[in-house]
Amino acid sequence: MDKTMRTTWIKNAKCIVTCDENDNLYENGYIYIENGEIKEIGSSDPDNPKEFIADEIIDASNMIIYPGLINTHHHLYQYFTRNLPQVQNMELFDWLKTLYEIWKNIDADVIRYSSLLGMGELMKHGCTTCFDHHYVFPNQGGSQLIDAQFEAASNLGIRMFASRGSMDLSKKDGGLPPDSVVQDIDSILKDSERLVSKYHNPNKGSLRQVALAPCSPFSVSSDLLKESAILARSLGVRLHTHLTETIDEEKYTLERYGVRPLEYMERLGWIGNDVWFAHGIHFNEEELKLLADTGTGVAHCPISNMKLSSGIAKIPRMLELGVPVGLAVDGSASNDASNLMEEIRVSYLLHRLNSSKQAPSGYDILKIATNGSAKILGRNDIGQLAKGMMADLFMVDSTKAELVGADYDTKSMLATIGTKEPVALTMVQGEIVVKDGILQNIDEEKVAAEGRKVVKELLSK
């Protein structure tokens, strides 16, 4: 055996829910991993059990193993502005205007600790990949905010897909944000190139990727959207923004540009299988067909949409048409948590309420949070447990009292029953990053204490 190779053998799993192309479920399952990649997976015959020699052997008796969850839209910096009473009953535009007065004071410390704590919460509930949409760059906040996010991700051991977000329309230009958090196009594009060059790795198993992500049609100029699309394609990276989250946005583009939001974005080059939009609530039938025909994706954020009274995305119809759909928690300030496991259950229940028999099944929602999310991030090496895939996974202890009688359909269990507690184990690329509900690579108590100080300072400004 190559001395540089690291191997792991996971054995005796109660079952493995693979979410693979054939929806395989392996009872008495095993996974053999080499250097973070799954080399063998299946069910072990009790009379002739599979045996491997490995550096690390994990006895997964009583464990249900799932593919790592993939979060496709977040704003980690908002972790420090959760549960603020002044915004609890607001809808999106007023909510944003109020919170921008706090967000204009964020700095590298806010980014560092909100990233550690926000992604840490995700990991403790089974998430192994986080996409973050960061678009607030205060004049005095420093130029290394995305760098601080990547540093936090490295400390935690999570797979990080960051974005170079941007805004260039402030209040004086008819946008929502204050002048102090917008930038000129040249500065945005220059820093976008820097971050892609420094961090973006397009190869199989990449732990670090970058997308270009102007904020939204109501905080970004047409020129910035157009130039960002051109630059992204020249650099070979993906494009992301908010779209059709609210009726207010629809009114904005109709009044300002004379067209609905999707047509506006299409004119600027923002459509195709390298593009995904957050929310996508108010697309009409013709627009949904266009998304399906072009492979343009949607990140579904049900809890945030409910809290801000934005509406319900047409997920059953999207799935029927073949629109690529992933799951996401959205910003912590419009979700008040960073828990993709909870998002699975809420999404399942929301669509059952709204669509009855046409709603996705519990297993469908799990596959959206794994397969679907991987697809809209452009990844074919994560999102399922199969030979050749990266070993991103989590384990749920089936002996927990709250799961008694709940595990007869393990494929749907996370959607129909859910689990509030942290998972037993989370693994990213073959490395254990959460064990017994505890983050393994940082001192949680110390980071939480420092984070509280940063929150207090931010909210006192």
XYZ file of C-alpha atoms in Angstrom:
461
model
C 0.000 0.000 0.000
C 1.213 3.529 -0.830
C 2.599 4.957 2.411
C 1.123 8.372 1.562
C -2.376 6.947 1.205
C -4.890 7.450 4.023
C -7.582 4.798 4.272
C -10.797 4.503 6.263
C -13.155 1.563 6.647
C -16.682 2.259 7.907
C -18.357 -1.017 8.866
C -21.548 -2.439 10.361
C -23.787 0.503 9.405
C -27.436 -0.221 10.098
C -28.073 1.164 6.630
C -26.579 3.526 4.088
C -28.973 5.821 2.228
C -26.878 6.495 -0.866
C -29.067 8.928 -2.862
C -27.231 7.472 -5.859
C -28.594 7.103 -9.393
C -30.319 3.840 -8.500
C -31.506 4.962 -5.044
C -29.609 2.097 -3.447
C -29.979 1.436 0.256
C -27.392 -0.853 1.840
C -28.273 -2.644 5.067
C -25.380 -3.857 7.215
C -23.433 -1.441 5.060
C -19.759 -0.654 4.618
C -17.739 2.088 2.943
C -14.049 1.849 2.131
C -12.298 5.181 1.544
C -8.900 6.042 0.108
C -7.618 9.614 0.349
C -11.133 10.963 0.767
C -12.662 9.044 -2.148
C -15.112 6.148 -1.863
C -13.512 3.065 -3.393
C -16.040 0.444 -2.311
C -19.537 0.599 -0.853
C -22.280 -1.937 -0.306
C -23.944 -4.428 2.017
C -21.809 -6.939 3.880
C -22.908 -10.570 3.901
C -23.172 -11.662 7.570
C -21.912 -15.126 6.616
C -19.013 -13.781 4.574
C -18.392 -10.210 5.805
C -16.293 -7.716 3.859
C -12.936 -7.031 5.477
C -10.480 -4.227 4.743
C -7.119 -3.148 6.104
C -7.322 0.570 6.890
C -5.634 3.314 8.882
C -8.929 4.120 10.561
C -11.800 1.747 11.278
C -15.174 3.211 12.260
C -17.766 0.883 13.747
C -21.072 2.355 12.565
C -23.321 -0.142 14.368
C -26.846 1.309 14.771
C -25.938 4.231 12.517
C -27.909 5.427 9.501
C -25.502 7.010 7.026
C -26.530 9.747 4.588
C -24.670 11.791 1.965
C -23.446 15.130 3.299
C -26.010 17.900 2.860
C -25.106 20.731 0.475
C -26.176 24.297 1.243
C -26.608 26.347 -1.936
C -27.316 29.855 -0.608
C -26.302 31.555 2.616
C -25.200 34.905 4.036
C -22.963 33.923 6.909
C -22.272 37.508 7.989
C -25.922 37.737 9.056
C -25.327 35.209 11.840
C -24.699 38.145 14.179
C -27.980 39.935 13.404
C -30.457 37.165 14.198
C -33.633 37.538 16.225
C -33.539 41.344 16.305
C -36.938 42.635 17.453
C -36.986 45.687 15.189
C -37.162 43.586 12.011
C -39.277 40.605 13.035
C -42.455 41.754 11.285
C -40.901 43.318 8.186
C -40.888 42.107 4.599
C -37.786 42.054 2.416
C -37.222 45.647 1.267
C -37.878 47.308 4.634
C -36.006 44.475 6.370
C -32.958 45.089 4.197
C -33.019 48.871 4.604
C -33.100 48.528 8.386
C -30.377 45.892 8.628
C -28.020 47.614 6.199
C -27.543 50.255 8.894
C -25.968 47.513 11.024
C -24.271 45.567 8.237
C -22.407 48.647 7.032
C -20.176 48.197 10.106
C -19.075 44.597 9.516
C -15.347 43.854 9.383
C -12.994 40.877 9.134
C -13.682 39.836 12.750
C -17.419 39.729 12.094
C -16.822 37.644 8.985
C -14.363 35.300 10.709
C -16.519 34.486 13.735
C -19.866 34.457 11.950
C -18.355 32.040 9.424
C -16.938 29.767 12.114
C -20.202 29.676 14.035
C -22.586 29.594 11.080
C -20.747 26.869 9.205
C -20.138 25.068 12.478
C -23.891 24.870 13.055
C -24.394 23.570 9.523
C -21.765 20.853 10.038
C -23.271 19.733 13.335
C -26.479 19.001 11.428
C -24.975 17.052 8.563
C -23.896 19.734 6.096
C -20.559 19.130 4.388
C -20.561 21.837 1.684
C -21.527 25.481 2.165
C -22.039 28.065 -0.538
C -21.994 31.589 0.833
C -23.215 34.705 -0.965
C -21.268 37.615 0.483
C -21.971 40.982 -1.116
C -21.481 43.613 1.665
C -18.051 45.261 1.487
C -18.014 48.351 3.737
C -15.514 51.055 2.835
C -13.804 50.642 6.205
C -14.351 46.903 6.552
C -11.144 45.752 4.918
C -10.481 44.029 1.610
C -9.920 40.510 2.946
C -13.449 39.461 3.903
C -13.688 36.478 1.545
C -10.173 35.486 2.557
C -11.375 35.400 6.176
C -14.209 33.070 5.140
C -11.839 30.636 3.465
C -9.605 30.689 6.535
C -12.600 29.859 8.739
C -13.633 27.026 6.413
C -10.125 25.597 6.530
C -10.145 25.729 10.315
C -13.448 23.859 10.440
C -12.713 21.361 7.679
C -15.855 22.081 5.654
C -16.045 22.150 1.858
C -16.417 25.848 1.009
C -17.889 27.444 -2.111
C -17.585 31.195 -1.631
C -18.712 34.007 -3.880
C -17.442 37.416 -4.727
C -20.720 39.245 -4.337
C -21.165 42.910 -5.115
C -23.404 45.976 -5.098
C -22.976 49.192 -7.071
C -26.427 50.820 -6.702
C -26.925 52.704 -3.440
C -29.901 54.709 -2.222
C -28.858 57.717 -4.292
C -28.973 55.528 -7.423
C -32.403 54.089 -6.635
C -31.094 51.002 -4.843
C -31.527 49.911 -1.216
C -28.056 49.878 0.431
C -26.250 52.912 1.877
C -23.397 54.505 -0.057
C -20.761 53.060 2.275
C -21.292 49.420 1.164
C -21.325 49.806 -2.626
C -18.279 49.723 -4.883
C -17.411 50.743 -8.424
C -17.431 48.129 -11.165
C -13.674 48.171 -11.805
C -12.880 47.481 -8.135
C -15.417 44.653 -8.030
C -14.120 42.956 -11.166
C -10.482 43.319 -10.104
C -11.130 41.686 -6.731
C -13.235 39.008 -8.398
C -10.269 38.047 -10.577
C -7.977 38.034 -7.535
C -10.198 35.679 -5.554
C -10.777 33.275 -8.437
C -7.044 33.155 -9.129
C -6.182 32.611 -5.470
C -8.864 30.176 -4.336
C -10.870 28.574 -7.135
C -10.014 24.936 -7.739
C -12.150 23.286 -10.452
C -10.699 19.792 -9.983
C -12.402 16.698 -8.589
C -12.546 16.773 -4.801
C -11.994 20.527 -4.634
C -12.539 21.983 -1.177
C -12.387 25.605 -2.375
C -14.372 27.200 -5.175
C -15.540 30.698 -6.078
C -18.560 32.049 -7.969
C -19.318 35.613 -9.063
C -22.516 36.799 -7.411
C -23.812 40.363 -7.768
C -26.468 40.821 -5.114
C -29.789 41.424 -6.875
C -31.454 43.457 -9.634
C -32.369 46.193 -7.137
C -28.829 46.761 -5.818
C -26.763 46.130 -8.940
C -26.524 47.976 -12.249
C -27.083 46.399 -15.644
C -23.438 47.063 -16.503
C -22.188 45.184 -13.438
C -24.448 42.209 -14.178
C -23.321 42.087 -17.799
C -19.602 42.496 -17.007
C -19.772 39.913 -14.217
C -21.266 37.347 -16.603
C -18.567 38.004 -19.180
C -15.797 37.764 -16.584
C -17.211 34.623 -14.956
C -17.332 32.782 -18.256
C -13.842 33.896 -19.207
C -12.604 32.528 -15.863
C -14.686 29.348 -15.992
C -16.684 30.004 -12.817
C -20.390 30.011 -12.031
C -22.887 32.865 -11.633
C -25.348 33.425 -8.807
C -27.779 36.106 -7.623
C -31.173 36.598 -5.974
C -34.155 36.569 -8.312
C -37.953 36.745 -8.043
C -37.900 36.598 -4.271
C -40.693 39.157 -3.911
C -43.408 40.928 -5.882
C -41.605 44.187 -5.017
C -38.643 43.048 -7.123
C -40.969 42.270 -9.999
C -42.467 45.761 -9.767
C -38.957 47.249 -9.612
C -37.741 45.667 -12.870
C -41.028 46.339 -14.649
C -40.930 50.018 -13.707
C -37.189 50.494 -14.273
C -36.493 48.229 -17.254
C -39.934 47.434 -18.679
C -39.626 43.655 -18.285
C -40.037 40.959 -15.662
C -36.935 39.943 -13.681
C -36.032 36.788 -15.635
C -36.280 38.458 -19.028
C -34.122 41.291 -17.693
C -31.471 38.815 -16.535
C -31.660 36.826 -19.774
C -30.903 39.969 -21.778
C -27.736 40.420 -19.725
C -26.470 36.884 -20.302
C -27.685 35.490 -16.997
C -29.187 32.207 -18.044
C -27.740 28.741 -18.632
C -26.414 25.716 -16.776
C -23.679 27.797 -15.150
C -26.261 30.053 -13.450
C -28.431 29.520 -10.395
C -30.829 31.911 -8.695
C -31.748 32.105 -5.030
C -35.483 31.825 -4.216
C -37.252 31.818 -7.592
C -40.643 32.219 -5.943
C -42.500 34.292 -8.514
C -41.560 32.675 -11.836
C -44.525 32.078 -14.134
C -45.093 28.949 -16.217
C -43.285 30.254 -19.295
C -40.302 31.245 -17.179
C -40.157 27.872 -15.444
C -40.009 26.174 -18.850
C -37.170 28.467 -19.876
C -35.246 27.560 -16.719
C -35.762 23.869 -17.459
C -34.780 24.189 -21.124
C -31.572 26.078 -20.278
C -30.588 24.136 -17.147
C -30.701 27.279 -15.022
C -30.924 26.357 -11.340
C -32.879 27.515 -8.294
C -31.796 27.464 -4.639
C -34.943 26.846 -2.574
C -35.003 28.643 0.810
C -38.358 27.764 2.427
C -37.799 28.971 6.007
C -36.526 32.384 4.947
C -39.369 32.713 2.434
C -41.868 31.940 5.175
C -40.369 34.336 7.721
C -40.256 37.259 5.292
C -43.722 36.446 3.886
C -42.208 36.284 0.415
C -44.270 33.382 -0.920
C -43.890 29.693 -1.810
C -41.648 28.603 -4.667
C -43.304 26.306 -7.210
C -41.001 23.394 -6.385
C -43.400 20.579 -7.434
C -43.770 22.139 -10.880
C -40.036 22.843 -11.145
C -39.253 19.208 -10.451
C -41.900 18.070 -12.938
C -40.376 20.253 -15.668
C -36.800 19.346 -14.809
C -35.593 22.646 -13.394
C -32.391 22.000 -11.379
C -33.282 22.634 -7.719
C -31.101 22.688 -4.605
C -31.860 23.433 -0.960
C -30.538 26.298 1.150
C -30.918 27.990 4.524
C -30.487 31.549 3.159
C -29.075 34.233 5.431
C -29.104 33.625 9.152
C -31.017 36.861 9.765
C -33.953 35.708 7.638
C -33.799 32.146 8.918
C -32.445 32.704 12.427
C -30.564 29.426 12.121
C -28.034 27.601 9.931
C -29.539 24.142 9.931
C -30.107 22.467 6.577
C -31.534 19.404 8.311
C -34.390 21.561 9.594
C -34.817 23.011 6.101
C -35.475 19.498 4.753
C -38.389 18.902 7.098
C -39.885 22.375 6.699
C -39.658 22.108 2.916
C -41.409 18.741 2.959
C -44.231 19.985 5.194
C -44.650 23.302 3.372
C -45.176 21.626 0.016
C -47.448 18.962 1.480
C -49.602 21.782 2.839
C -49.536 23.756 -0.365
C -49.562 21.027 -3.027
C -50.946 17.869 -1.386
C -50.401 14.841 -3.645
C -48.278 16.859 -6.066
C -45.726 17.628 -3.341
C -42.259 16.043 -3.366
C -41.875 13.029 -1.091
C -39.625 13.119 1.940
C -36.946 11.280 -0.016
C -37.348 13.706 -2.929
C -36.506 16.562 -0.569
C -33.431 14.717 0.718
C -32.270 14.257 -2.859
C -32.798 17.966 -3.519
C -30.505 18.727 -0.551
C -27.847 16.316 -1.865
C -28.018 15.468 -5.594
C -29.909 18.594 -6.572
C -27.690 20.931 -4.618
C -24.557 19.337 -6.067
C -25.898 19.819 -9.579
C -26.627 23.523 -9.264
C -23.145 24.053 -7.821
C -21.718 22.270 -10.864
C -20.375 19.324 -8.857
C -20.491 15.674 -9.969
C -18.250 14.335 -7.187
C -20.480 14.992 -4.156
C -24.186 14.659 -3.332
C -24.379 10.871 -3.263
C -22.559 7.929 -1.743
C -21.154 5.771 -4.530
C -17.864 4.468 -5.823
C -15.719 7.329 -7.107
C -17.549 9.999 -5.083
C -15.952 12.026 -2.320
C -16.541 10.646 1.186
C -18.817 13.435 2.418
C -21.385 11.959 4.795
C -23.061 12.079 8.170
C -24.421 9.526 10.604
C -27.576 9.504 12.700
C -27.776 7.206 15.731
C -30.918 5.109 15.278
C -30.989 4.123 18.975
C -31.926 7.643 20.095
C -35.214 7.622 22.021
C -36.826 10.174 19.714
C -36.283 7.859 16.707
C -37.956 4.763 18.159
C -40.419 3.557 15.567
C -39.315 6.265 13.117
C -36.753 4.404 11.036
C -38.890 2.085 8.913
C -38.366 4.397 5.950
C -34.854 5.762 6.403
C -34.942 7.455 3.003
C -37.758 9.785 4.096
C -37.021 9.946 7.825
C -35.181 13.267 7.859
C -38.111 14.970 6.139
C -41.027 13.311 7.899
C -39.551 12.957 11.394
C -36.439 15.094 11.407
C -33.949 15.314 14.243
C -33.239 18.345 16.404
C -29.989 17.195 17.955
C -26.583 17.391 16.269
C -25.617 14.304 14.292
C -23.371 11.543 15.627
C -20.670 12.132 13.016
C -19.973 14.335 10.012
C -17.199 13.514 7.559
C -15.790 15.721 4.789
C -13.563 14.046 2.209
C -12.862 11.177 4.584
C -11.993 13.385 7.558
C -14.154 13.424 10.689
C -15.137 17.030 11.397
C -18.002 16.420 13.861
C -18.077 13.592 16.390
C -20.779 13.028 18.998
C -22.226 16.400 18.015
C -18.976 18.295 18.693
C -16.846 20.154 16.149
C -13.461 18.439 16.062
C -11.180 21.152 14.666
C -11.988 24.235 16.747
C -12.541 25.029 20.412
C -16.292 25.695 20.323
C -16.404 27.296 23.766
C -13.587 29.709 22.959
C -14.974 30.635 19.522
C -18.452 31.202 20.986
C -17.053 33.480 23.705
C -15.090 35.530 21.180
C -18.105 35.622 18.876
C -20.281 37.086 21.626
C -17.811 39.930 22.057
C -17.870 40.652 18.324
C -21.689 40.612 18.249
C -21.884 43.032 21.159
C -19.433 45.396 19.497
C -21.233 45.252 16.149
C -24.669 45.959 17.626
C -23.362 48.810 19.772
C -22.152 50.845 16.781
